[in-house]
Amino acid sequence: MALETDLEAIAAQREDLPAADDVHDAGEPIPIMDVFDASFVGEHTEFDSFDELVAASPSDAESAADLETVPHGEWDEFVAETTDFDDEEAFVFAARDHWVAKKLDLY
């Protein structure tokens, strides 16, 4: 199932949005656990955390820190089977939108 978010439409309804620089420094990396927080993972998977999700994948990965060791095709299939998303790309974009909405206090 592919979920769609309409972040731009929600943001357009708000007049008090902060400037991007006030929300996040463009030079700073965004920790993966901030993007795939427990709220997002719990809502869209059967797992309580992103570490649990990665550890349950058909690989030797035990946590998000090991995610890069999971073969891409294997991860795509696992995401399709265990989340509300058809593939990794949809999962990542939805998590990104969730993170942005949280940062902008749109929920």
mmCIF file of C-alpha atoms in Angstrom, residues 49-88:
data_model
loop_
_atom_site.group_PDB
_atom_site.id
_atom_site.type_symbol
_atom_site.label_atom_id
_atom_site.label_comp_id
_atom_site.label_asym_id
_atom_site.label_seq_id
_atom_site.Cartn_x
_atom_site.Cartn_y
_atom_site.Cartn_z
ATOM 1 C CA SER A 49 11.613 0.996 16.674
ATOM 2 C CA PHE A 50 13.705 1.266 13.547
ATOM 3 C CA ASP A 51 16.427 -0.841 15.188
ATOM 4 C CA GLU A 52 13.854 -3.630 15.696
ATOM 5 C CA LEU A 53 12.769 -3.358 12.074
ATOM 6 C CA VAL A 54 16.327 -3.613 10.777
ATOM 7 C CA ALA A 55 17.171 -6.477 13.152
ATOM 8 C CA ALA A 56 14.126 -8.415 11.884
ATOM 9 C CA SER A 57 15.241 -8.103 8.265
ATOM 10 C CA PRO A 58 16.586 -11.207 6.515
ATOM 11 C CA SER A 59 20.199 -10.150 7.004
ATOM 12 C CA ASP A 60 22.891 -10.085 9.642
ATOM 13 C CA ALA A 61 22.057 -6.465 10.539
ATOM 14 C CA GLU A 62 21.236 -5.971 14.195
ATOM 15 C CA SER A 63 20.420 -2.252 14.251
ATOM 16 C CA ALA A 64 20.045 0.870 12.140
ATOM 17 C CA ALA A 65 23.820 1.290 12.306
ATOM 18 C CA ASP A 66 24.118 -1.914 10.256
ATOM 19 C CA LEU A 67 21.502 -0.960 7.653
ATOM 20 C CA GLU A 68 24.076 -0.516 4.901
ATOM 21 C CA THR A 69 24.903 -4.241 5.148
ATOM 22 C CA VAL A 70 21.392 -5.257 4.068
ATOM 23 C CA PRO A 71 21.321 -5.935 0.308
ATOM 24 C CA HIS A 72 19.105 -3.395 -1.485
ATOM 25 C CA GLY A 73 16.746 -5.892 -3.154
ATOM 26 C CA GLU A 74 16.380 -7.784 0.099
ATOM 27 C CA TRP A 75 15.566 -4.561 1.967
ATOM 28 C CA ASP A 76 13.004 -3.463 -0.660
ATOM 29 C CA GLU A 77 11.200 -6.796 -0.382
ATOM 30 C CA PHE A 78 11.321 -6.724 3.407
ATOM 31 C CA VAL A 79 9.943 -3.157 3.492
ATOM 32 C CA ALA A 80 7.101 -4.166 1.146
ATOM 33 C CA GLU A 81 6.231 -7.143 3.349
ATOM 34 C CA THR A 82 6.480 -5.502 6.788
ATOM 35 C CA THR A 83 5.466 -1.860 6.325
ATOM 36 C CA ASP A 84 2.617 0.145 4.824
ATOM 37 C CA PHE A 85 4.842 0.955 1.830
ATOM 38 C CA ASP A 86 5.517 -0.703 -1.512
ATOM 39 C CA ASP A 87 9.281 -0.208 -1.379
ATOM 40 C CA GLU A 88 12.191 1.513 0.314
#
